[in-house]
mmCIF file of C-alpha atoms in Angstrom:
data_model
loop_
_atom_site.group_PDB
_atom_site.id
_atom_site.type_symbol
_atom_site.label_atom_id
_atom_site.label_comp_id
_atom_site.label_asym_id
_atom_site.label_seq_id
_atom_site.Cartn_x
_atom_site.Cartn_y
_atom_site.Cartn_z
ATOM 1 C CA UNK X 1 -220.790 5.989 -24.532
ATOM 2 C CA UNK X 2 -220.377 2.600 -23.282
ATOM 3 C CA UNK X 3 -219.018 1.921 -20.046
ATOM 4 C CA UNK X 4 -215.513 0.200 -20.172
ATOM 5 C CA UNK X 5 -215.077 -2.927 -18.405
ATOM 6 C CA UNK X 6 -211.422 -2.976 -18.097
ATOM 7 C CA UNK X 7 -208.325 -0.621 -18.160
ATOM 8 C CA UNK X 8 -204.864 0.115 -17.837
ATOM 9 C CA UNK X 9 -203.083 0.038 -14.090
ATOM 10 C CA UNK X 10 -199.516 -0.456 -12.431
ATOM 11 C CA UNK X 11 -200.049 -3.728 -10.091
ATOM 12 C CA UNK X 12 -198.004 -5.157 -7.749
ATOM 13 C CA UNK X 13 -198.553 -8.961 -7.430
ATOM 14 C CA UNK X 14 -196.715 -9.790 -4.407
ATOM 15 C CA UNK X 15 -194.454 -7.951 -1.908
ATOM 16 C CA UNK X 16 -191.195 -6.974 -3.235
ATOM 17 C CA UNK X 17 -189.336 -3.807 -4.712
ATOM 18 C CA UNK X 18 -191.148 -1.511 -7.390
ATOM 19 C CA UNK X 19 -188.856 -3.778 -10.307
ATOM 20 C CA UNK X 20 -191.547 -6.040 -10.165
ATOM 21 C CA UNK X 21 -194.831 -3.726 -10.966
ATOM 22 C CA UNK X 22 -195.919 -3.830 -14.340
ATOM 23 C CA UNK X 23 -198.664 -2.371 -16.296
ATOM 24 C CA UNK X 24 -201.286 -4.477 -16.579
ATOM 25 C CA UNK X 25 -205.419 -4.787 -17.431
ATOM 26 C CA UNK X 26 -207.508 -4.907 -14.938
ATOM 27 C CA UNK X 27 -211.320 -4.455 -14.436
ATOM 28 C CA UNK X 28 -212.515 -0.913 -13.641
ATOM 29 C CA UNK X 29 -213.848 0.018 -10.139
ATOM 30 C CA UNK X 30 -217.186 0.598 -9.849
ATOM 31 C CA UNK X 31 -218.423 2.961 -6.850
ATOM 32 C CA UNK X 32 -220.615 2.386 -4.311
ATOM 33 C CA UNK X 33 -222.511 4.584 -1.893
ATOM 34 C CA UNK X 34 -220.504 7.529 -0.716
ATOM 35 C CA UNK X 35 -218.204 6.916 -3.589
ATOM 36 C CA UNK X 36 -216.893 8.324 -6.883
ATOM 37 C CA UNK X 37 -215.384 7.254 -9.762
ATOM 38 C CA UNK X 38 -212.767 9.251 -11.411
ATOM 39 C CA UNK X 39 -210.998 9.212 -14.466
ATOM 40 C CA UNK X 40 -207.402 9.645 -13.358
ATOM 41 C CA UNK X 41 -205.460 12.408 -15.812
ATOM 42 C CA UNK X 42 -202.466 12.323 -13.347
ATOM 43 C CA UNK X 43 -200.817 11.005 -10.165
ATOM 44 C CA UNK X 44 -197.384 11.573 -8.226
ATOM 45 C CA UNK X 45 -195.100 9.043 -6.415
ATOM 46 C CA UNK X 46 -195.355 9.111 -2.708
ATOM 47 C CA UNK X 47 -193.282 6.902 -0.195
ATOM 48 C CA UNK X 48 -196.075 4.734 0.782
ATOM 49 C CA UNK X 49 -196.167 3.516 -2.968
ATOM 50 C CA UNK X 50 -193.063 1.558 -2.515
ATOM 51 C CA UNK X 51 -193.269 1.270 1.302
ATOM 52 C CA UNK X 52 -196.699 -0.835 1.397
ATOM 53 C CA UNK X 53 -195.776 -3.323 -1.350
ATOM 54 C CA UNK X 54 -191.880 -3.504 0.227
ATOM 55 C CA UNK X 55 -193.729 -4.748 3.305
ATOM 56 C CA UNK X 56 -193.275 -1.965 5.954
ATOM 57 C CA UNK X 57 -196.413 -2.219 7.388
ATOM 58 C CA UNK X 58 -196.874 -6.101 6.511
ATOM 59 C CA UNK X 59 -197.166 -7.201 10.003
ATOM 60 C CA UNK X 60 -199.708 -4.956 11.400
ATOM 61 C CA UNK X 61 -201.353 -4.327 7.678
ATOM 62 C CA UNK X 62 -201.218 -6.933 5.221
ATOM 63 C CA UNK X 63 -201.707 -5.753 1.655
ATOM 64 C CA UNK X 64 -204.008 -7.109 -0.762
ATOM 65 C CA UNK X 65 -203.215 -8.244 -4.256
ATOM 66 C CA UNK X 66 -203.020 -7.642 -7.084
ATOM 67 C CA UNK X 67 -202.401 -4.080 -5.673
ATOM 68 C CA UNK X 68 -202.349 -0.610 -7.477
ATOM 69 C CA UNK X 69 -200.248 2.078 -5.936
ATOM 70 C CA UNK X 70 -200.902 5.858 -6.128
ATOM 71 C CA UNK X 71 -202.449 8.090 -3.438
ATOM 72 C CA UNK X 72 -202.223 11.525 -5.051
ATOM 73 C CA UNK X 73 -204.623 12.094 -8.140
ATOM 74 C CA UNK X 74 -206.559 14.539 -10.099
ATOM 75 C CA UNK X 75 -209.118 13.914 -12.776
ATOM 76 C CA UNK X 76 -212.626 14.010 -13.491
ATOM 77 C CA UNK X 77 -215.488 12.322 -11.960
ATOM 78 C CA UNK X 78 -217.284 9.854 -14.474
ATOM 79 C CA UNK X 79 -219.871 8.392 -12.015
ATOM 80 C CA UNK X 80 -221.066 8.587 -8.724
ATOM 81 C CA UNK X 81 -222.566 6.663 -6.082
ATOM 82 C CA UNK X 82 -225.533 6.278 -4.228
ATOM 83 C CA UNK X 83 -225.941 9.295 -1.726
ATOM 84 C CA UNK X 84 -223.174 11.744 -2.977
ATOM 85 C CA UNK X 85 -223.985 15.131 -2.986
ATOM 86 C CA UNK X 86 -221.435 17.912 -3.599
ATOM 87 C CA UNK X 87 -220.073 16.186 -6.838
ATOM 88 C CA UNK X 88 -221.339 15.355 -10.331
ATOM 89 C CA UNK X 89 -219.942 13.719 -13.319
ATOM 90 C CA UNK X 90 -217.786 16.188 -15.316
ATOM 91 C CA UNK X 91 -216.454 17.720 -12.458
ATOM 92 C CA UNK X 92 -212.565 18.156 -11.984
ATOM 93 C CA UNK X 93 -211.257 17.032 -8.519
ATOM 94 C CA UNK X 94 -207.934 15.980 -6.834
ATOM 95 C CA UNK X 95 -206.634 15.320 -3.678
ATOM 96 C CA UNK X 96 -205.386 11.866 -1.582
ATOM 97 C CA UNK X 97 -206.775 8.661 -1.383
ATOM 98 C CA UNK X 98 -204.593 6.161 0.437
ATOM 99 C CA UNK X 99 -204.977 2.571 -0.147
ATOM 100 C CA UNK X 100 -207.994 0.983 1.848
ATOM 101 C CA UNK X 101 -205.627 -1.661 3.452
ATOM 102 C CA UNK X 102 -204.511 1.908 5.653
ATOM 103 C CA UNK X 103 -208.100 2.923 6.243
ATOM 104 C CA UNK X 104 -207.218 3.046 9.905
ATOM 105 C CA UNK X 105 -204.420 5.180 9.899
ATOM 106 C CA UNK X 106 -206.796 7.719 7.382
ATOM 107 C CA UNK X 107 -208.624 9.793 10.120
ATOM 108 C CA UNK X 108 -212.246 10.201 11.331
ATOM 109 C CA UNK X 109 -213.372 10.686 7.456
ATOM 110 C CA UNK X 110 -211.143 8.318 5.559
ATOM 111 C CA UNK X 111 -210.096 9.556 2.296
ATOM 112 C CA UNK X 112 -209.154 6.009 0.756
ATOM 113 C CA UNK X 113 -209.382 4.671 -2.863
ATOM 114 C CA UNK X 114 -208.217 1.893 -5.123
ATOM 115 C CA UNK X 115 -204.810 3.303 -6.491
ATOM 116 C CA UNK X 116 -204.504 6.278 -8.363
ATOM 117 C CA UNK X 117 -201.798 4.565 -11.229
ATOM 118 C CA UNK X 118 -204.671 3.622 -13.091
ATOM 119 C CA UNK X 119 -207.047 5.259 -15.949
ATOM 120 C CA UNK X 120 -209.886 5.249 -13.317
ATOM 121 C CA UNK X 121 -210.158 5.138 -9.418
ATOM 122 C CA UNK X 122 -212.497 4.835 -7.250
ATOM 123 C CA UNK X 123 -212.499 7.041 -4.037
ATOM 124 C CA UNK X 124 -214.597 8.525 -0.930
ATOM 125 C CA UNK X 125 -216.259 11.519 -1.583
ATOM 126 C CA UNK X 126 -217.202 12.876 2.043
ATOM 127 C CA UNK X 127 -213.505 13.625 2.843
ATOM 128 C CA UNK X 128 -211.667 17.140 3.514
ATOM 129 C CA UNK X 129 -208.720 15.608 1.547
ATOM 130 C CA UNK X 130 -210.259 15.424 -1.851
ATOM 131 C CA UNK X 131 -211.746 18.819 -3.401
ATOM 132 C CA UNK X 132 -212.685 20.287 -6.726
ATOM 133 C CA UNK X 133 -209.834 21.651 -8.727
ATOM 134 C CA UNK X 134 -209.585 25.243 -9.234
ATOM 135 C CA UNK X 135 -209.291 26.546 -13.081
ATOM 136 C CA UNK X 136 -205.985 28.064 -12.151
ATOM 137 C CA UNK X 137 -204.483 24.664 -11.061
ATOM 138 C CA UNK X 138 -203.312 22.638 -13.886
ATOM 139 C CA UNK X 139 -204.160 18.600 -13.456
ATOM 140 C CA UNK X 140 -200.410 18.194 -13.262
ATOM 141 C CA UNK X 141 -199.730 20.372 -10.589
ATOM 142 C CA UNK X 142 -202.852 19.078 -8.579
ATOM 143 C CA UNK X 143 -201.848 15.924 -8.751
ATOM 144 C CA UNK X 144 -198.251 16.959 -7.617
ATOM 145 C CA UNK X 145 -199.679 18.888 -4.726
ATOM 146 C CA UNK X 146 -202.013 16.280 -2.870
ATOM 147 C CA UNK X 147 -199.802 14.660 -0.030
ATOM 148 C CA UNK X 148 -196.812 16.949 -0.513
ATOM 149 C CA UNK X 149 -198.793 20.149 -0.986
ATOM 150 C CA UNK X 150 -201.176 19.580 2.228
ATOM 151 C CA UNK X 151 -198.534 18.229 4.455
ATOM 152 C CA UNK X 152 -196.449 21.372 3.740
ATOM 153 C CA UNK X 153 -199.484 23.985 3.942
ATOM 154 C CA UNK X 154 -200.618 21.958 7.294
ATOM 155 C CA UNK X 155 -196.863 22.121 8.753
ATOM 156 C CA UNK X 156 -196.439 25.962 7.708
ATOM 157 C CA UNK X 157 -199.549 26.781 9.287
ATOM 158 C CA UNK X 158 -198.706 24.830 12.735
ATOM 159 C CA UNK X 159 -195.270 26.403 12.797
ATOM 160 C CA UNK X 160 -196.920 29.473 13.166
ATOM 161 C CA UNK X 161 -193.740 31.077 12.029
ATOM 162 C CA UNK X 162 -192.644 34.878 13.017
ATOM 163 C CA UNK X 163 -190.677 37.160 10.898
ATOM 164 C CA UNK X 164 -186.952 36.663 11.251
ATOM 165 C CA UNK X 165 -187.304 33.479 12.946
ATOM 166 C CA UNK X 166 -184.267 30.827 11.698
ATOM 167 C CA UNK X 167 -185.887 27.615 10.443
ATOM 168 C CA UNK X 168 -184.202 24.573 9.586
ATOM 169 C CA UNK X 169 -185.849 22.401 7.012
ATOM 170 C CA UNK X 170 -184.150 18.922 7.076
ATOM 171 C CA UNK X 171 -185.618 17.108 3.464
ATOM 172 C CA UNK X 172 -185.527 20.217 1.911
ATOM 173 C CA UNK X 173 -185.404 18.837 -1.683
ATOM 174 C CA UNK X 174 -188.321 16.242 -1.836
ATOM 175 C CA UNK X 175 -192.101 17.126 -2.636
ATOM 176 C CA UNK X 176 -192.789 18.503 0.928
ATOM 177 C CA UNK X 177 -189.701 20.608 1.170
ATOM 178 C CA UNK X 178 -189.987 22.316 -2.222
ATOM 179 C CA UNK X 179 -193.775 23.030 -1.653
ATOM 180 C CA UNK X 180 -192.752 24.501 2.025
ATOM 181 C CA UNK X 181 -189.568 26.462 1.391
ATOM 182 C CA UNK X 182 -191.940 29.241 -0.408
ATOM 183 C CA UNK X 183 -194.676 29.211 2.431
ATOM 184 C CA UNK X 184 -191.967 29.714 5.040
ATOM 185 C CA UNK X 185 -190.103 32.650 2.635
ATOM 186 C CA UNK X 186 -193.391 34.345 2.665
ATOM 187 C CA UNK X 187 -193.910 34.177 6.432
ATOM 188 C CA UNK X 188 -190.374 36.113 6.218
ATOM 189 C CA UNK X 189 -188.300 33.442 8.104
ATOM 190 C CA UNK X 190 -184.606 33.217 7.604
ATOM 191 C CA UNK X 191 -185.035 29.654 5.575
ATOM 192 C CA UNK X 192 -181.969 27.198 6.252
ATOM 193 C CA UNK X 193 -182.176 23.964 3.778
ATOM 194 C CA UNK X 194 -180.513 20.814 3.753
ATOM 195 C CA UNK X 195 -179.609 19.819 -0.152
ATOM 196 C CA UNK X 196 -176.904 18.655 -2.367
ATOM 197 C CA UNK X 197 -174.453 21.321 -3.909
ATOM 198 C CA UNK X 198 -175.949 20.386 -7.131
ATOM 199 C CA UNK X 199 -179.495 21.591 -6.095
ATOM 200 C CA UNK X 200 -178.461 24.394 -3.825
ATOM 201 C CA UNK X 201 -179.390 27.012 -6.949
ATOM 202 C CA UNK X 202 -182.838 25.882 -6.808
ATOM 203 C CA UNK X 203 -183.500 25.884 -3.382
ATOM 204 C CA UNK X 204 -182.485 29.457 -2.959
ATOM 205 C CA UNK X 205 -184.892 30.315 -5.943
ATOM 206 C CA UNK X 206 -187.377 28.535 -3.878
ATOM 207 C CA UNK X 207 -186.983 30.307 -0.998
ATOM 208 C CA UNK X 208 -183.706 29.158 1.066
ATOM 209 C CA UNK X 209 -181.522 31.845 2.478
ATOM 210 C CA UNK X 210 -178.744 29.081 3.072
ATOM 211 C CA UNK X 211 -178.237 25.621 1.895
ATOM 212 C CA UNK X 212 -176.059 23.300 3.901
ATOM 213 C CA UNK X 213 -175.390 19.552 3.870
ATOM 214 C CA UNK X 214 -177.058 16.570 5.279
ATOM 215 C CA UNK X 215 -174.627 15.642 7.805
ATOM 216 C CA UNK X 216 -175.308 16.865 11.389
ATOM 217 C CA UNK X 217 -171.943 18.498 11.315
ATOM 218 C CA UNK X 218 -173.266 20.562 8.912
ATOM 219 C CA UNK X 219 -176.527 22.108 10.945
ATOM 220 C CA UNK X 220 -176.420 25.395 12.521
ATOM 221 C CA UNK X 221 -176.856 26.175 16.140
ATOM 222 C CA UNK X 222 -179.611 27.892 17.948
ATOM 223 C CA UNK X 223 -182.523 27.991 15.146
ATOM 224 C CA UNK X 224 -185.720 28.767 16.306
ATOM 225 C CA UNK X 225 -187.462 26.224 14.545
ATOM 226 C CA UNK X 226 -186.703 22.908 12.722
ATOM 227 C CA UNK X 227 -188.676 21.052 10.329
ATOM 228 C CA UNK X 228 -188.338 17.434 9.686
ATOM 229 C CA UNK X 229 -189.686 16.108 6.464
ATOM 230 C CA UNK X 230 -187.630 13.255 6.183
ATOM 231 C CA UNK X 231 -185.663 11.284 8.782
ATOM 232 C CA UNK X 232 -187.351 9.004 10.846
ATOM 233 C CA UNK X 233 -188.950 10.379 14.289
ATOM 234 C CA UNK X 234 -186.748 8.374 16.239
ATOM 235 C CA UNK X 235 -183.722 9.634 14.547
ATOM 236 C CA UNK X 236 -184.138 13.557 15.147
ATOM 237 C CA UNK X 237 -181.257 13.923 17.872
ATOM 238 C CA UNK X 238 -179.397 15.622 15.385
ATOM 239 C CA UNK X 239 -181.486 18.352 14.100
ATOM 240 C CA UNK X 240 -183.053 19.119 17.794
ATOM 241 C CA UNK X 241 -179.290 19.643 19.046
ATOM 242 C CA UNK X 242 -179.645 22.463 16.790
ATOM 243 C CA UNK X 243 -182.703 24.226 18.265
ATOM 244 C CA UNK X 244 -182.285 27.021 20.627
ATOM 245 C CA UNK X 245 -183.970 26.489 24.358
ATOM 246 C CA UNK X 246 -187.833 26.754 23.980
ATOM 247 C CA UNK X 247 -187.637 26.523 20.057
ATOM 248 C CA UNK X 248 -189.929 24.047 18.232
ATOM 249 C CA UNK X 249 -189.476 20.815 16.418
ATOM 250 C CA UNK X 250 -192.191 19.891 13.675
ATOM 251 C CA UNK X 251 -192.000 16.338 12.107
ATOM 252 C CA UNK X 252 -194.221 14.624 9.535
ATOM 253 C CA UNK X 253 -192.760 11.166 9.878
ATOM 254 C CA UNK X 254 -193.217 7.976 12.408
ATOM 255 C CA UNK X 255 -192.335 7.171 14.864
ATOM 256 C CA UNK X 256 -193.804 10.329 16.498
ATOM 257 C CA UNK X 257 -190.544 12.142 18.464
ATOM 258 C CA UNK X 258 -190.683 11.990 22.408
ATOM 259 C CA UNK X 259 -188.144 14.122 24.756
ATOM 260 C CA UNK X 260 -186.313 10.754 25.228
ATOM 261 C CA UNK X 261 -185.787 10.080 21.464
ATOM 262 C CA UNK X 262 -184.425 13.466 20.893
ATOM 263 C CA UNK X 263 -182.228 13.971 24.136
ATOM 264 C CA UNK X 264 -184.518 17.252 24.865
ATOM 265 C CA UNK X 265 -186.735 18.284 27.635
ATOM 266 C CA UNK X 266 -186.506 22.071 26.541
ATOM 267 C CA UNK X 267 -188.162 22.454 23.375
ATOM 268 C CA UNK X 268 -191.364 21.958 22.041
ATOM 269 C CA UNK X 269 -192.339 18.657 19.797
ATOM 270 C CA UNK X 270 -195.293 18.185 17.102
ATOM 271 C CA UNK X 271 -195.887 15.657 14.740
ATOM 272 C CA UNK X 272 -198.071 16.857 11.734
ATOM 273 C CA UNK X 273 -200.696 13.991 10.828
ATOM 274 C CA UNK X 274 -203.317 16.030 9.412
ATOM 275 C CA UNK X 275 -205.747 12.921 8.240
ATOM 276 C CA UNK X 276 -208.763 14.928 9.028
ATOM 277 C CA UNK X 277 -207.864 17.720 7.037
ATOM 278 C CA UNK X 278 -208.361 20.269 10.138
ATOM 279 C CA UNK X 279 -204.728 22.230 9.362
ATOM 280 C CA UNK X 280 -205.272 22.239 5.675
ATOM 281 C CA UNK X 281 -208.374 20.751 3.885
ATOM 282 C CA UNK X 282 -207.859 20.453 0.131
ATOM 283 C CA UNK X 283 -209.894 22.795 -0.713
ATOM 284 C CA UNK X 284 -207.228 24.992 0.779
ATOM 285 C CA UNK X 285 -204.394 23.465 -0.845
ATOM 286 C CA UNK X 286 -206.416 23.956 -4.489
ATOM 287 C CA UNK X 287 -206.799 27.395 -3.667
ATOM 288 C CA UNK X 288 -203.319 28.445 -2.321
ATOM 289 C CA UNK X 289 -201.994 26.502 -5.560
ATOM 290 C CA UNK X 290 -204.457 28.758 -7.841
ATOM 291 C CA UNK X 291 -202.876 31.756 -6.312
ATOM 292 C CA UNK X 292 -199.501 30.829 -6.707
ATOM 293 C CA UNK X 293 -198.602 31.007 -3.015
ATOM 294 C CA UNK X 294 -198.307 26.898 -2.921
ATOM 295 C CA UNK X 295 -196.370 25.391 -5.630
ATOM 296 C CA UNK X 296 -195.114 22.042 -6.900
ATOM 297 C CA UNK X 297 -191.762 21.370 -8.203
ATOM 298 C CA UNK X 298 -192.176 18.610 -10.797
ATOM 299 C CA UNK X 299 -188.663 16.512 -11.474
ATOM 300 C CA UNK X 300 -189.760 14.415 -13.964
ATOM 301 C CA UNK X 301 -192.986 13.557 -15.960
ATOM 302 C CA UNK X 302 -193.916 9.837 -17.005
ATOM 303 C CA UNK X 303 -196.458 8.121 -18.847
ATOM 304 C CA UNK X 304 -198.805 5.563 -17.562
ATOM 305 C CA UNK X 305 -196.524 2.465 -19.216
ATOM 306 C CA UNK X 306 -193.460 4.106 -17.584
ATOM 307 C CA UNK X 307 -195.638 4.173 -13.917
ATOM 308 C CA UNK X 308 -193.368 1.123 -12.583
ATOM 309 C CA UNK X 309 -190.147 2.940 -13.504
ATOM 310 C CA UNK X 310 -191.686 6.185 -11.811
ATOM 311 C CA UNK X 311 -191.751 4.062 -8.810
ATOM 312 C CA UNK X 312 -188.124 2.562 -9.277
ATOM 313 C CA UNK X 313 -186.705 6.043 -9.797
ATOM 314 C CA UNK X 314 -188.422 7.213 -6.590
ATOM 315 C CA UNK X 315 -186.934 4.562 -4.674
ATOM 316 C CA UNK X 316 -183.555 4.455 -6.195
ATOM 317 C CA UNK X 317 -182.603 8.151 -7.408
ATOM 318 C CA UNK X 318 -182.361 11.548 -5.832
ATOM 319 C CA UNK X 319 -184.466 14.027 -7.460
ATOM 320 C CA UNK X 320 -185.579 17.643 -6.656
ATOM 321 C CA UNK X 321 -189.378 17.525 -6.316
ATOM 322 C CA UNK X 322 -192.124 15.156 -7.336
ATOM 323 C CA UNK X 323 -192.052 12.355 -9.945
ATOM 324 C CA UNK X 324 -195.696 12.729 -11.817
ATOM 325 C CA UNK X 325 -197.298 10.046 -14.003
ATOM 326 C CA UNK X 326 -199.550 11.390 -16.756
ATOM 327 C CA UNK X 327 -202.494 9.073 -17.547
#
C-alpha cells in the first residue's frame, strides 16, 4: 500500500477563536524514534483545544502555527518508530497526547502528539497515558474517555470515598463530571451534583442523588467532600464553604488552591493532575471502560469536516458530556 503524503486536519493558523479553525490538507506526520503513527478513528474536544489557540498560555508557552488541536484519540497504529516495543502496526490504541508546546506540563514521561483532530497523528509510545484499546471498548467511547475518564478515575481513587459520605460535585455535566458520577455512586456516596433543570434527570440516571443549581446559594452545608471539575482554582471559596470541618476538597483545575484562596485552614486540599498516570494509567481507564464501570456520556458526534464547528460548539454551547469527532 502506498503511503499518503498529505491528510485532512483541523487547523488554526493564528491565535484567535475557534471560528477561524478550518479543515485543510497538511503533511502526514512521520514517527521518529520512540513514536507511533496512528490512523485516528475518533477524537473528543477538551478545553485546551480552544484555550491554547485562544492565547491563554501565550506568554509562557507560545503556540507554533499552523496548529492542529486534539488531545484525546482512539485509532490504529500504522507505523512504529525505531526502538518502540510493546506496539506494532495494526494495534488498536487510545489515550491522551497533549500538544508538544505543553511538553513541560505533561509529566516525567510526556504524552505528547501532533494533534488528534486529523486523519493521522504521531504520539510518544512510552507513556502511561496511552494504551491498547480493549475489545470491549469502542473507539468512540475510548476517545471520549481520554482526558475525562482518566481525570474521573484518578479523582475517584484519590477521594477515597467512604459509604454514606456526602459528596458535592461542582461541574457535573461536563465530560469529567458525567464520568465521575457513576464512580461515586458505585462507592455508595450520597452525590449532590450541580446542573441545570434540563439535565437533572440525566444526572440522576448517572448516579446523582440530588441535583442543585450552580449558584453558591444553592450549595448544601456540612458535606464531607467537594470535587471541583470546572471552576478555576482561585474561585473555590464558595464550594469550600460547603465543607464540614475536616472535610476534603479535590480539584482538577489551575491554579492550585491554597487555604488562603479558599478562606479555610480546617479542610484538606488536593489538586489532581495525574500526568504520570500514577493514580489512573490509561490501561486502567480502558479496563474500567470495558467492564462498564467507567462510562462516557457523548453529547454529539461530528465528522472531521465538522471539527471546527465542534470546537465552536464546545466553547459557545452547554452540553451534557463530550463532543466527539469521528474521523
